[in-house]
Structure formats: structure tokens, C-alpha cells
């Protein structure tokens, strides 16, 4: 199962590293990544594969949301299907 | 692979525009629980609801977390209860309490279906059942009740219309310490639908399967936001944007409905394409109409703008879902919509304008507080008017009014939560006692005869 991880917040060093380390620790594979900074606002989207993950989507989400609060960015983790359903026919 | 715009759009819808799935409602047939004894029937109904809907709250919370779309209400609808109580007239309350207990045990927000369908005739057991409604609503917290008094096919049961005016008054009186709150859980329909997931009018029709999942989507805030950037656009461009937005919202609802049905081991029923407001800022149907260009909802042009909105929502939604049903359209409950509350307070919207609006949108005179001394026959008159609109136009209409005991125009009432607050609105001072007193059955309109 695949999920989209979205990280939004004020840019600072180490965001990518902390998020990807946390994902690696849970055995979540990052398949695609896109990141931009617009006027100091950091936005990163990641397509992640949870097939071999040691945690459920809900647990992965809870851990990342917690991490987001720690480093001061907003992190969303959502099943890929919701975007396909809403934006593709 | 990753479409930045689409992903961020979805996140903004939830974070900033109050997009949510308003309800997952499980319809459960309770026909197998019918016995000739009130206690036995009540116990069997309680057990069956608790077993079938045991996981509904957990599944809804899991789905909300996984897809990142909040699911606000978890509900159950049941076979119209008047069909369950025919053998124990006078003891209906035993069943009502068991239903409420079941709702509390499984942790759902509401249970609907303390209902009777008397659009053509009323049996003695249905009359006894309807007379139990005021007490049932005063003794329960999460149970909702509805009565269907008319249809395009059968006409309007004017005896039932007269009775329901009295029942609404009695319900208000029985719950007077809570400003007549019982009436917020009681709706009178014409052309009631069997698969409605929304309260207070949800029930599980006898033509339905054993266990069915119906989902109601919402999202007035999303539509409102989409229109904000369309200053100066023509009305057809506005309609097109509403259609596209409704499509996206409904697709999310369809996905959640399919997944919920799988996980709850139930049939997928329908997605109800409704724009259901809440009293919070940014979640208002009235504000969409004002964004389209009205100074205030209730002014001239309101009915036309609402007709376009309602139609565009349906057009967008229909393509997004494999099965559309329920009430599907824009809701205009007064107490549950901050824009409607403000318009009622300022006098911009009146009951007459609300009645006109119900000709072109979903449901009817909904969550309207009226003076506590409004005569029962006047309430019956309001029900008859709405039922006639529904009957003639082949649509569902309803009345959910609260004659607030001891309050009058100028006062207001606070129901709290999703039910909001409402100023008391003026009703016509001209009575209709003789009209309502006639009783009988209003014949079905000529166009009902399509065979």
C-alpha cells in the first residue's frame, strides 16, 4: 500500500533528513520525492511504499505527526487512493 | 507521479475549508427481531444493532486517519420502528429505550428510524406508535424520529398532518426544560427516502438489504472557497466550478463508502451528495449564495441562486458515485448554518422565503425555531404546505420546527453542537384550524398517474 507524506512549514536545516530517517526506521520506502521552497515556506511531497513497513498506516501517521510537532512543521500522511479518487477519472 | 497542486488542494480542503465526510450511516433491517412481546423484541433489536454495528466507530476513525478526511458522524438507521411494535401497542417506549441504549453502547452519534410511514393510511398500531413519539424523544438522547405523511403517488394523509402538528407541540412540551429540544430530533416528511444517511430523518426502508452502508458527504466551505476566486464570472462558469468541486468531494465519499462497506461486512448503498452546513464559520451554504452575489441570503434572487447551486452539486456528484441516493442537494437548516442564523436574526430571511427555497433544494423547513404559543394547527399548516410542494414537484420535503416553550419572536434558542442556535422566527398570525380540522386524504396529483 502506498501513502503520500506531505511536509509543510518554515524552512530550516534537517527537515528532509529527520523525516526520511524516521521513515527508514519504520522500514517505509520512499519511491518519489518532490520539494520546493516558496518565500521561505518549505513544501515536500513523498510517495512512500508501506508494503514492508513494520507499522500500520495509522501508526506511521501518528509517529510522523509527532515528529512534525517536534521540528515545527505540519506533516500529513494519507493513503494514495484518496488523491487518485478525487483528482483522476 | 506526484501532482503537487492536486495533493495540496486536497489538504487545503480539509485544513482550511472544513471538508469532511459528514456521516457514515449503517442501515440495519430489524425485521427478524419482531416478536409479540415488547421486552423480547427490544432485547433482540438491541443485540442485533450492537452486533452488526459493533465496529462502525472504529472503522470510521481508522478510515478518517488513513485517508486524512475527517468522518464526523457515525450513525445507524433501522427499519421503521412502527413495523416492529404492532403487537405491543402502548409499550413502544420499551423499544425506544433499547434503541437508545444500543446507540450508546456502540458509541454512535445518532440512531434514526423511530419512524412511521403513513402517507396513505394510518393503522391503529401506527397511530399508537406516533402517539408514543413525544415521550420516546423525551426519554432518549440519541434516537431520532420521523413520520412520512405524503407522497407524489399517494397524496397527503391530512389526518396524519393534523396529528403531527399536535405531536410536535407535545414533544416540545415534554422537553421544555431543554427549549423543546426533542423537536430537533423529529422530522415530518413527504416523499421520504429509504436510504437517507442524514438525521433526523434516516430510516432503513423495507426495500433495502440486510445491512447497508450509506455515506453523506459535505463541503459547503470547499464550494465557497472555489467561488471566491471567480469575481465577475458568468453564472454558467460558476455552475461549472460548483460541478467540478462537487465531483471531487463525492469521489472522496465514494471511496470511503466502498472501503467502509468492505470493512463492516455490509452492502454499499449510496452516497448522498449533500451540502450540509455546520454552525462554524466557513461551513455555510448561505455564504455560498452570498458569494454568488446576494447581499444576504433571503433577498430576491436567493431561490434562483439556490436552484443553480443544488442542480450543479447533483450534476457533479452523479458522475462521481456509482450509486447516488438519499436526499442529495443543498441543505438549508436555519440553526445549523451561521449565514442562515445571521439572516434570520437580521430579518433578511423569513419563513415565506424559506418555503420558496424548499421548492428548489433538498429537504425543507429545517431546524426553524418558532414561538412556543404557535397553535398545533398552524404547525400542521406548515407541514401541509411543505408536503404539497414535495407531492407536486416529485421531491422530498420535510418540516423540522421547534415551537420553543415560553419563547417568542425576539428571543433565541441554543441547541449546541452541530444543531447550533436559532432566533425565534415569526409565523403567520392567520390560522388554518378549519382546513386542518377537515382531515381526510388529499388526492394524489394527476401527474402521479404515469402507468
Short mmCIF file of C-alpha atoms in Angstrom, two decimals:
data_model
loop_
_atom_site.label_atom_id
_atom_site.label_comp_id
_atom_site.label_asym_id
_atom_site.label_seq_id
_atom_site.Cartn_x
_atom_site.Cartn_y
_atom_site.Cartn_z
CA UNK A 1 0.00 0.00 0.00
CA UNK A 2 1.24 3.46 -0.84
CA UNK A 3 0.87 6.70 1.03
CA UNK A 4 1.59 10.33 0.32
CA UNK A 5 3.56 12.16 3.00
CA UNK A 6 3.26 15.94 2.86
CA UNK A 7 5.51 18.18 4.90
CA UNK A 8 4.71 21.89 5.05
CA UNK A 9 6.33 24.55 7.21
CA UNK A 10 9.02 27.16 7.69
CA UNK A 11 12.29 26.10 6.08
CA UNK A 12 15.16 25.08 8.34
CA UNK A 13 18.12 22.68 8.08
CA UNK A 14 17.48 18.99 8.65
CA UNK A 15 13.79 18.58 7.77
CA UNK A 16 14.36 16.08 4.94
CA UNK A 17 16.92 14.19 6.96
CA UNK A 18 14.71 13.84 10.03
CA UNK A 19 11.61 12.82 8.09
CA UNK A 20 13.43 10.31 5.90
CA UNK A 21 15.31 8.83 8.87
CA UNK A 22 12.04 8.33 10.70
CA UNK A 23 10.54 6.63 7.62
CA UNK A 24 13.62 4.41 7.21
CA UNK A 25 13.41 3.38 10.86
CA UNK A 26 9.89 2.14 10.22
CA UNK A 27 11.02 0.34 7.06
CA UNK A 28 8.97 2.62 4.84
CA UNK A 29 10.45 3.02 1.37
CA UNK A 30 10.44 6.42 -0.33
CA UNK A 31 9.66 5.98 -4.04
CA UNK A 32 9.37 9.55 -5.22
CA UNK A 33 10.14 12.88 -3.67
CA UNK A 34 9.49 16.48 -4.66
CA UNK A 35 10.46 19.51 -2.69
CA UNK A 36 10.30 23.27 -3.16
CA UNK A 37 10.74 26.41 -1.13
CA UNK A 38 8.49 29.36 -1.89
CA UNK A 39 9.19 32.54 0.11
CA UNK A 40 10.78 30.57 2.95
CA UNK A 41 7.93 28.06 3.04
CA UNK A 42 9.10 24.51 2.77
CA UNK A 43 6.85 22.02 0.97
CA UNK A 44 7.83 18.42 0.46
CA UNK A 45 5.76 15.61 -1.04
CA UNK A 46 6.83 12.00 -0.80
CA UNK A 47 5.32 8.88 -2.31
CA UNK A 48 6.01 6.07 0.15
CA UNK A 49 5.60 2.32 -0.05
CA UNK A 50 4.40 0.72 3.18
CA UNK A 51 4.41 -2.84 1.86
CA UNK A 52 7.29 -3.89 4.08
CA UNK A 53 6.68 -1.37 6.83
CA UNK A 54 6.70 -2.63 10.38
CA UNK A 55 3.78 -0.37 11.29
CA UNK A 56 0.27 0.30 10.03
CA UNK A 57 -0.53 3.44 8.07
CA UNK A 58 -2.19 4.87 11.16
CA UNK A 59 0.89 4.23 13.30
CA UNK A 60 3.24 5.68 10.68
CA UNK A 61 0.99 8.73 10.57
CA UNK A 62 0.97 9.16 14.35
CA UNK A 63 4.76 8.92 14.54
CA UNK A 64 5.29 11.44 11.76
CA UNK A 65 2.70 13.87 13.13
CA UNK A 66 4.57 13.71 16.44
CA UNK A 67 7.89 14.32 14.67
CA UNK A 68 6.32 17.25 12.83
CA UNK A 69 5.31 18.82 16.13
CA UNK A 70 8.85 18.35 17.43
CA UNK A 71 10.55 20.06 14.50
CA UNK A 72 7.81 22.64 13.94
CA UNK A 73 6.36 21.59 10.59
CA UNK A 74 2.99 20.17 9.64
CA UNK A 75 3.10 16.57 8.38
CA UNK A 76 0.23 14.72 6.73
CA UNK A 77 0.20 11.05 5.84
CA UNK A 78 -2.63 9.87 3.61
CA UNK A 79 -3.45 6.76 1.63
CA UNK A 80 -2.58 7.39 -2.03
CA UNK A 81 -6.08 6.34 -3.14
CA UNK A 82 -7.75 9.48 -1.80
CA UNK A 83 -5.82 11.67 -4.29
CA UNK A 84 -6.45 9.27 -7.17
CA UNK A 85 -10.15 9.20 -6.33
CA UNK A 86 -10.53 12.95 -6.07
CA UNK A 87 -8.40 14.08 -8.98
CA UNK A 88 -8.40 11.33 -11.60
CA UNK A 89 -11.23 9.79 -13.58
CA UNK B 1 3.80 10.80 -10.37
CA UNK B 2 3.23 13.34 -7.65
CA UNK B 3 0.91 16.14 -8.65
CA UNK B 4 1.74 18.92 -6.23
CA UNK B 5 -1.31 21.02 -7.00
CA UNK B 6 -3.78 18.19 -6.50
CA UNK B 7 -2.24 16.97 -3.27
CA UNK B 8 -2.08 20.43 -1.74
CA UNK B 9 -5.62 21.17 -2.92
CA UNK B 10 -6.94 18.14 -1.04
CA UNK B 11 -5.01 19.06 2.10
CA UNK B 12 -6.28 22.64 1.96
CA UNK B 13 -9.86 21.41 1.56
CA UNK B 14 -9.61 19.60 4.89
CA UNK B 15 -7.38 22.06 6.77
CA UNK B 16 -8.86 25.37 5.66
CA UNK B 17 -12.24 24.66 4.08
CA UNK B 18 -13.86 22.20 6.53
CA UNK B 19 -14.13 19.37 4.03
CA UNK B 20 -15.34 16.22 5.72
CA UNK B 21 -17.43 13.14 5.27
CA UNK B 22 -20.43 14.18 7.30
CA UNK B 23 -21.68 10.72 8.12
CA UNK B 24 -21.27 7.01 7.69
CA UNK B 25 -24.68 5.54 8.38
CA UNK B 26 -25.29 1.82 8.66
CA UNK B 27 -28.81 0.75 7.76
CA UNK B 28 -29.88 -2.38 9.61
CA UNK B 29 -33.01 -4.40 9.00
CA UNK B 30 -34.67 -5.28 12.29
CA UNK B 31 -37.47 -7.33 10.73
CA UNK B 32 -36.02 -10.60 12.12
CA UNK B 33 -36.39 -9.17 15.65
CA UNK B 34 -40.18 -8.82 15.59
CA UNK B 35 -41.90 -10.75 18.41
CA UNK B 36 -45.29 -10.35 20.06
CA UNK B 37 -43.71 -9.14 23.28
CA UNK B 38 -42.18 -5.70 23.84
CA UNK B 39 -39.28 -6.82 26.02
CA UNK B 40 -38.30 -9.72 23.76
CA UNK B 41 -38.41 -7.50 20.66
CA UNK B 42 -36.43 -4.75 22.39
CA UNK B 43 -33.73 -7.19 23.55
CA UNK B 44 -33.40 -8.74 20.11
CA UNK B 45 -33.18 -5.29 18.46
CA UNK B 46 -30.55 -4.16 20.95
CA UNK B 47 -28.46 -7.28 20.36
CA UNK B 48 -28.72 -7.11 16.58
CA UNK B 49 -27.73 -3.43 16.41
CA UNK B 50 -24.80 -3.97 18.79
CA UNK B 51 -23.59 -6.95 16.76
CA UNK B 52 -23.99 -5.51 13.27
CA UNK B 53 -22.64 -2.05 14.06
CA UNK B 54 -20.12 -3.09 16.70
CA UNK B 55 -17.15 -1.77 14.73
CA UNK B 56 -18.67 1.24 12.98
CA UNK B 57 -16.97 3.82 15.18
CA UNK B 58 -13.56 2.18 14.97
CA UNK B 59 -13.77 1.66 11.20
CA UNK B 60 -14.83 5.28 10.67
CA UNK B 61 -11.96 6.55 12.81
CA UNK B 62 -9.45 4.31 11.01
CA UNK B 63 -10.68 5.45 7.59
CA UNK B 64 -10.56 9.07 8.67
CA UNK B 65 -6.96 8.64 9.78
CA UNK B 66 -5.81 6.68 6.72
CA UNK B 67 -7.32 8.95 4.10
CA UNK B 68 -6.88 12.17 6.01
CA UNK B 69 -10.56 13.12 5.65
CA UNK B 70 -12.42 13.54 8.95
CA UNK B 71 -15.57 11.46 9.33
CA UNK B 72 -17.76 13.49 11.64
CA UNK B 73 -20.74 11.29 12.47
CA UNK B 74 -21.20 7.58 12.89
CA UNK B 75 -24.86 6.62 12.76
CA UNK B 76 -27.28 3.74 12.45
CA UNK B 77 -30.67 3.71 10.76
CA UNK B 78 -33.21 0.97 11.36
CA UNK B 79 -36.41 -0.48 9.91
CA UNK B 80 -39.26 1.97 10.64
CA UNK B 81 -39.99 1.12 14.27
CA UNK B 82 -43.78 1.27 13.83
CA UNK B 83 -43.45 -2.03 11.95
CA UNK B 84 -41.76 -3.60 14.96
CA UNK B 85 -44.26 -2.54 17.60
CA UNK B 86 -47.59 -3.61 16.06
CA UNK B 87 -48.12 -6.41 18.61
CA UNK B 88 -47.49 -4.36 21.71
CA UNK B 89 -49.31 -1.07 21.32
CA UNK B 90 -48.87 1.18 24.33
CA UNK B 91 -45.48 -0.31 25.19
CA UNK B 92 -43.44 1.30 22.38
CA UNK B 93 -41.27 3.14 24.90
CA UNK B 94 -39.60 -0.14 25.90
CA UNK B 95 -38.26 -0.43 22.36
CA UNK B 96 -37.30 3.27 22.24
CA UNK B 97 -35.13 2.92 25.34
CA UNK B 98 -33.45 -0.22 24.00
CA UNK B 99 -32.62 1.56 20.73
CA UNK B 100 -31.11 4.49 22.61
CA UNK B 101 -29.13 2.11 24.82
CA UNK B 102 -27.80 0.34 21.74
CA UNK B 103 -26.68 3.68 20.27
CA UNK B 104 -24.83 4.47 23.49
CA UNK B 105 -23.25 1.02 23.78
CA UNK B 106 -21.69 1.15 20.31
CA UNK B 107 -20.81 4.84 20.69
CA UNK B 108 -22.61 6.25 17.65
CA UNK B 109 -23.84 9.84 17.48
CA UNK B 110 -27.43 9.14 16.45
CA UNK B 111 -29.79 6.30 15.65
CA UNK B 112 -32.65 7.03 13.26
CA UNK B 113 -35.77 5.11 12.41
CA UNK B 114 -38.21 5.62 15.25
CA UNK B 115 -40.45 6.19 12.28
CA UNK B 116 -43.80 5.53 10.70
CA UNK B 117 -44.83 5.68 7.06
CA UNK B 118 -48.46 6.77 6.92
CA UNK B 119 -48.63 8.63 3.61
CA UNK B 120 -51.82 6.90 2.54
CA UNK B 121 -53.41 5.48 5.65
CA UNK B 122 -52.74 5.06 9.32
CA UNK B 123 -53.31 1.73 11.07
CA UNK B 124 -54.29 1.58 14.75
CA UNK B 125 -50.77 0.39 15.67
CA UNK B 126 -49.19 3.23 13.70
CA UNK B 127 -51.40 5.75 15.47
CA UNK B 128 -50.42 4.29 18.83
CA UNK B 129 -46.77 4.40 17.74
CA UNK B 130 -46.93 8.05 16.62
CA UNK B 131 -48.56 8.98 19.92
CA UNK B 132 -45.55 7.47 21.72
CA UNK B 133 -43.08 9.80 19.93
CA UNK B 134 -43.15 12.76 22.39
CA UNK B 135 -42.41 10.57 25.39
CA UNK B 136 -39.89 8.47 23.45
CA UNK B 137 -37.94 11.58 22.43
CA UNK B 138 -38.06 12.99 25.95
CA UNK B 139 -36.66 9.78 27.47
CA UNK B 140 -33.88 9.16 24.95
CA UNK B 141 -30.81 11.12 23.89
CA UNK B 142 -29.54 9.78 20.59
CA UNK B 143 -32.66 8.42 18.96
CA UNK B 144 -34.31 10.29 16.08
CA UNK B 145 -37.84 10.02 14.79
CA UNK B 146 -39.58 10.71 11.51
CA UNK B 147 -43.03 10.33 10.02
CA UNK B 148 -43.88 10.31 6.32
CA UNK B 149 -47.27 11.93 5.75
CA UNK B 150 -47.47 12.19 1.99
CA UNK B 151 -46.09 11.13 -1.37
CA UNK B 152 -46.48 12.06 -5.03
CA UNK B 153 -48.01 8.65 -5.64
CA UNK B 154 -50.49 8.52 -2.79
CA UNK B 155 -51.33 12.12 -1.95
CA UNK B 156 -51.24 13.63 1.53
CA UNK B 157 -52.68 11.99 4.62
CA UNK B 158 -54.29 15.05 6.20
CA UNK B 159 -55.23 13.11 9.35
CA UNK B 160 -51.53 12.41 9.86
CA UNK B 161 -50.71 16.05 9.09
CA UNK B 162 -53.15 17.15 11.81
CA UNK B 163 -51.77 14.59 14.27
CA UNK B 164 -48.15 15.60 13.64
CA UNK B 165 -48.88 19.25 14.46
CA UNK B 166 -50.09 18.05 17.86
CA UNK B 167 -47.18 15.60 18.28
CA UNK B 168 -44.63 18.36 17.62
CA UNK B 169 -46.31 20.56 20.24
CA UNK B 170 -46.37 17.70 22.76
CA UNK B 171 -42.73 16.86 22.07
CA UNK B 172 -41.76 20.49 22.69
CA UNK B 173 -43.74 20.46 25.93
CA UNK B 174 -42.19 17.18 27.12
CA UNK B 175 -38.71 18.59 26.55
CA UNK B 176 -39.47 22.18 27.64
CA UNK B 177 -36.61 22.27 30.14
CA UNK B 178 -34.31 21.91 27.12
CA UNK B 179 -36.14 24.51 24.98
CA UNK B 180 -38.15 21.89 23.13
CA UNK B 181 -35.01 20.05 22.03
CA UNK B 182 -36.99 16.86 21.34
CA UNK B 183 -38.39 18.53 18.22
CA UNK B 184 -34.87 18.81 16.77
CA UNK B 185 -34.91 15.02 16.59
CA UNK B 186 -38.29 14.79 14.84
CA UNK B 187 -38.94 15.37 11.17
CA UNK B 188 -42.15 15.14 9.14
CA UNK B 189 -41.64 14.12 5.51
CA UNK B 190 -43.35 13.98 2.18
CA UNK B 191 -41.71 11.52 -0.23
CA UNK B 192 -39.33 10.22 2.45
CA UNK B 193 -36.42 8.21 1.01
CA UNK B 194 -35.40 4.79 2.29
CA UNK B 195 -31.64 5.28 2.13
CA UNK B 196 -31.12 8.70 3.70
CA UNK B 197 -27.98 8.78 5.86
CA UNK B 198 -28.77 12.18 7.41
CA UNK B 199 -30.58 12.82 10.68
CA UNK B 200 -33.13 13.31 11.97
CA UNK B 201 -34.85 11.62 9.04
CA UNK B 202 -32.78 8.49 8.44
CA UNK B 203 -34.52 5.12 8.45
CA UNK B 204 -33.76 1.81 6.79
CA UNK B 205 -36.54 1.16 4.28
CA UNK B 206 -38.18 -2.22 3.91
CA UNK B 207 -36.98 -2.40 0.31
CA UNK B 208 -33.35 -2.26 1.46
CA UNK B 209 -30.87 -5.09 2.03
CA UNK B 210 -29.98 -6.57 5.38
CA UNK B 211 -27.08 -4.29 6.31
CA UNK B 212 -26.21 -1.32 4.15
CA UNK B 213 -23.66 1.50 4.32
CA UNK B 214 -24.83 4.93 3.17
CA UNK B 215 -22.45 7.86 3.22
CA UNK B 216 -23.26 11.56 3.31
CA UNK B 217 -20.58 13.91 2.05
CA UNK B 218 -20.41 17.58 2.80
CA UNK B 219 -18.29 20.55 1.93
CA UNK B 220 -20.04 23.93 1.68
CA UNK B 221 -16.70 25.51 2.64
CA UNK B 222 -14.92 23.90 -0.30
CA UNK B 223 -17.53 25.18 -2.76
CA UNK B 224 -17.44 28.62 -1.17
CA UNK B 225 -13.64 28.76 -1.44
CA UNK B 226 -13.70 27.66 -5.09
CA UNK B 227 -16.07 30.54 -5.92
CA UNK B 228 -14.02 33.19 -4.12
CA UNK B 229 -11.59 33.49 -7.00
CA UNK B 230 -14.38 33.89 -9.56
CA UNK B 231 -15.21 37.58 -9.27
CA UNK B 232 -17.09 38.72 -12.36
CA UNK B 233 -17.54 35.23 -13.80
CA UNK B 234 -20.84 34.46 -15.51
CA UNK B 235 -23.38 32.19 -13.84
CA UNK B 236 -22.65 29.27 -16.17
CA UNK B 237 -18.96 29.47 -15.22
CA UNK B 238 -19.99 29.46 -11.55
CA UNK B 239 -22.19 26.40 -12.15
CA UNK B 240 -19.30 24.63 -13.87
CA UNK B 241 -16.95 25.27 -10.95
CA UNK B 242 -19.52 24.01 -8.43
CA UNK B 243 -19.96 20.88 -10.54
CA UNK B 244 -16.24 20.15 -10.61
CA UNK B 245 -15.90 20.76 -6.88
CA UNK B 246 -18.88 18.51 -6.12
CA UNK B 247 -17.28 15.82 -8.24
CA UNK B 248 -14.09 15.81 -6.16
CA UNK B 249 -15.95 15.84 -2.86
CA UNK B 250 -18.20 12.99 -3.92
CA UNK B 251 -15.33 10.86 -5.18
CA UNK B 252 -13.83 11.00 -1.71
CA UNK B 253 -17.21 9.98 -0.28
CA UNK B 254 -17.49 7.09 -2.75
CA UNK B 255 -14.03 5.80 -1.81
CA UNK B 256 -14.80 5.95 1.90
CA UNK B 257 -18.21 4.34 1.38
CA UNK B 258 -16.75 1.41 -0.56
CA UNK B 259 -13.99 0.84 1.95
CA UNK B 260 -16.34 1.17 4.93
CA UNK B 261 -18.75 -1.37 3.40
CA UNK B 262 -15.91 -3.85 2.95
CA UNK B 263 -14.59 -3.46 6.46
CA UNK B 264 -18.03 -3.57 8.07
CA UNK B 265 -19.17 -6.53 6.05
CA UNK B 266 -22.14 -4.64 4.66
CA UNK B 267 -23.52 -3.77 1.25
CA UNK B 268 -22.55 -0.41 -0.24
CA UNK B 269 -25.81 1.53 -0.54
CA UNK B 270 -25.49 5.08 -1.77
CA UNK B 271 -23.57 8.30 -1.50
CA UNK B 272 -25.75 11.24 -0.54
CA UNK B 273 -24.47 14.31 -2.37
CA UNK B 274 -25.49 16.88 0.11
CA UNK B 275 -24.02 20.22 1.02
CA UNK B 276 -24.67 20.03 4.76
CA UNK B 277 -23.64 23.12 6.71
CA UNK B 278 -22.50 23.37 10.32
CA UNK B 279 -22.71 26.43 12.55
CA UNK B 280 -18.95 27.11 12.33
CA UNK B 281 -17.64 29.93 10.18
CA UNK B 282 -16.61 28.77 6.70
CA UNK B 283 -19.05 25.85 6.54
CA UNK B 284 -22.17 27.67 5.39
CA UNK B 285 -24.50 27.12 2.42
CA UNK B 286 -25.87 30.65 2.92
CA UNK B 287 -22.37 32.07 2.42
CA UNK B 288 -22.06 30.26 -0.93
CA UNK B 289 -25.23 32.04 -2.07
CA UNK B 290 -23.83 35.34 -0.83
CA UNK B 291 -20.54 34.64 -2.64
CA UNK B 292 -22.58 34.12 -5.82
CA UNK B 293 -23.78 37.68 -5.37
CA UNK B 294 -26.60 38.14 -2.85
CA UNK B 295 -26.30 40.88 -0.22
CA UNK B 296 -27.87 38.44 2.19
CA UNK B 297 -29.45 35.04 1.87
CA UNK B 298 -33.22 35.59 1.87
CA UNK B 299 -33.16 38.56 -0.51
CA UNK B 300 -34.58 38.48 -4.02
CA UNK B 301 -32.51 36.17 -6.20
CA UNK B 302 -31.99 33.65 -3.40
CA UNK B 303 -34.28 31.00 -4.87
CA UNK B 304 -32.64 31.27 -8.29
CA UNK B 305 -29.09 31.08 -6.92
CA UNK B 306 -30.04 28.12 -4.74
CA UNK B 307 -31.68 26.30 -7.67
CA UNK B 308 -28.47 26.60 -9.67
CA UNK B 309 -26.31 25.50 -6.70
CA UNK B 310 -28.49 22.48 -5.97
CA UNK B 311 -28.53 21.37 -9.58
CA UNK B 312 -24.78 21.83 -10.09
CA UNK B 313 -23.99 19.82 -6.95
CA UNK B 314 -26.09 16.93 -8.25
CA UNK B 315 -24.58 17.06 -11.74
CA UNK B 316 -21.04 16.95 -10.41
CA UNK B 317 -21.81 14.31 -7.83
CA UNK B 318 -23.76 11.94 -10.02
CA UNK B 319 -20.76 11.13 -12.17
CA UNK B 320 -18.53 10.64 -9.15
CA UNK B 321 -20.53 7.93 -7.47
CA UNK B 322 -21.76 4.56 -8.69
CA UNK B 323 -24.97 4.94 -6.70
CA UNK B 324 -26.42 8.25 -5.67
CA UNK B 325 -29.35 8.49 -3.31
CA UNK B 326 -30.60 9.86 -0.04
CA UNK B 327 -31.59 13.49 -0.07
CA UNK B 328 -28.80 14.76 -2.35
CA UNK B 329 -28.82 18.54 -2.62
CA UNK B 330 -28.13 21.66 -0.62
CA UNK B 331 -29.48 21.71 2.93
CA UNK B 332 -30.84 24.93 4.39
CA UNK B 333 -31.31 24.28 8.11
CA UNK B 334 -31.56 27.63 9.86
CA UNK B 335 -29.93 26.86 13.22
CA UNK B 336 -27.10 24.81 11.70
CA UNK B 337 -25.75 27.44 9.29
CA UNK B 338 -24.07 30.61 10.51
CA UNK B 339 -25.14 32.54 7.40
CA UNK B 340 -28.77 31.46 7.86
CA UNK B 341 -28.68 32.28 11.57
CA UNK B 342 -27.44 35.80 10.83
CA UNK B 343 -30.03 36.30 8.08
CA UNK B 344 -32.81 35.15 10.41
CA UNK B 345 -31.56 37.49 13.14
CA UNK B 346 -31.47 40.48 10.83
CA UNK B 347 -34.86 39.65 9.35
CA UNK B 348 -33.39 39.10 5.88
CA UNK B 349 -34.89 35.64 5.75
CA UNK B 350 -38.46 34.77 6.69
CA UNK B 351 -40.46 31.56 6.78
CA UNK B 352 -42.14 32.52 3.49
CA UNK B 353 -38.81 32.82 1.72
CA UNK B 354 -37.61 29.58 3.28
CA UNK B 355 -40.70 27.87 1.92
CA UNK B 356 -39.95 29.20 -1.55
CA UNK B 357 -36.36 27.97 -1.28
CA UNK B 358 -37.53 24.47 -0.42
CA UNK B 359 -39.12 24.23 -3.88
CA UNK B 360 -35.68 24.07 -5.46
CA UNK B 361 -33.42 22.36 -2.97
CA UNK B 362 -33.06 19.49 -0.61
CA UNK B 363 -35.49 18.86 2.22
CA UNK B 364 -37.49 21.77 3.61
CA UNK B 365 -38.30 23.96 6.59
CA UNK B 366 -35.47 22.65 8.71
CA UNK B 367 -34.35 23.50 12.23
CA UNK B 368 -36.56 26.54 12.47
CA UNK B 369 -37.50 27.79 15.94
CA UNK B 370 -40.98 29.31 16.18
CA UNK B 371 -42.87 30.89 19.10
CA UNK B 372 -43.89 28.43 21.81
CA UNK B 373 -47.52 29.53 21.57
CA UNK B 374 -47.80 28.65 17.86
CA UNK B 375 -51.04 26.63 17.55
CA UNK B 376 -50.72 22.94 16.60
CA UNK B 377 -52.93 23.61 13.58
CA UNK B 378 -50.55 26.31 12.31
CA UNK B 379 -47.68 23.80 12.50
CA UNK B 380 -49.90 21.31 10.66
CA UNK B 381 -50.49 24.04 8.06
CA UNK B 382 -46.74 24.42 7.59
CA UNK B 383 -46.42 20.64 7.22
CA UNK B 384 -49.27 20.58 4.67
CA UNK B 385 -47.64 23.37 2.62
CA UNK B 386 -44.28 21.60 2.53
CA UNK B 387 -45.88 18.23 1.80
CA UNK B 388 -47.79 19.82 -1.10
CA UNK B 389 -44.55 21.24 -2.54
CA UNK B 390 -42.98 17.79 -2.32
CA UNK B 391 -46.01 15.99 -3.70
CA UNK B 392 -46.49 18.26 -6.70
CA UNK B 393 -42.78 18.53 -7.54
CA UNK B 394 -41.91 14.85 -7.03
CA UNK B 395 -39.27 15.66 -4.45
CA UNK B 396 -38.62 15.06 -0.80
CA UNK B 397 -39.73 17.83 1.51
CA UNK B 398 -39.77 17.97 5.27
CA UNK B 399 -40.59 20.05 8.30
CA UNK B 400 -38.47 20.12 11.43
CA UNK B 401 -39.70 23.03 13.53
CA UNK B 402 -39.25 23.68 17.22
CA UNK B 403 -42.06 25.61 18.94
CA UNK B 404 -39.85 26.73 21.83
CA UNK B 405 -41.89 26.73 25.06
CA UNK B 406 -42.11 30.14 26.71
CA UNK B 407 -40.21 31.93 23.95
CA UNK B 408 -41.36 34.41 21.34
CA UNK B 409 -40.06 36.42 18.39
CA UNK B 410 -37.01 38.38 19.58
CA UNK B 411 -35.75 35.51 21.74
CA UNK B 412 -33.30 32.91 20.59
CA UNK B 413 -32.51 29.34 21.46
CA UNK B 414 -29.23 27.44 21.78
CA UNK B 415 -29.16 23.72 20.93
CA UNK B 416 -25.40 23.31 20.93
CA UNK B 417 -23.01 21.30 18.76
CA UNK B 418 -23.94 20.64 15.14
CA UNK B 419 -27.54 21.71 15.87
CA UNK B 420 -26.43 25.29 16.55
CA UNK B 421 -28.62 28.17 17.67
CA UNK B 422 -31.60 29.97 16.22
CA UNK B 423 -33.60 33.15 16.66
CA UNK B 424 -37.34 32.53 17.05
CA UNK B 425 -38.95 33.26 13.68
CA UNK B 426 -42.41 34.72 13.21
CA UNK B 427 -45.20 32.52 11.88
CA UNK B 428 -48.27 33.87 10.13
CA UNK B 429 -50.85 35.11 12.64
CA UNK B 430 -53.64 33.83 10.39
CA UNK B 431 -54.91 30.41 11.40
CA UNK B 432 -56.00 27.37 9.39
CA UNK B 433 -57.97 25.47 12.04
CA UNK B 434 -60.89 24.63 9.77
CA UNK B 435 -58.65 23.44 6.94
CA UNK B 436 -56.60 21.18 9.20
CA UNK B 437 -59.72 20.10 11.11
CA UNK B 438 -61.21 18.59 7.95
CA UNK B 439 -58.76 15.66 7.93
CA UNK B 440 -59.07 13.01 5.21
CA UNK B 441 -56.69 12.40 2.36
CA UNK B 442 -55.60 14.91 -0.26
CA UNK B 443 -55.76 13.04 -3.58
CA UNK B 444 -52.53 12.37 -5.44
CA UNK B 445 -51.82 14.83 -8.27
CA UNK B 446 -52.76 13.97 -11.84
CA UNK B 447 -49.13 13.51 -12.88
CA UNK B 448 -48.72 10.69 -10.36
CA UNK B 449 -50.72 8.54 -12.73
CA UNK B 450 -47.90 7.63 -15.10
CA UNK B 451 -48.69 3.98 -15.74
#
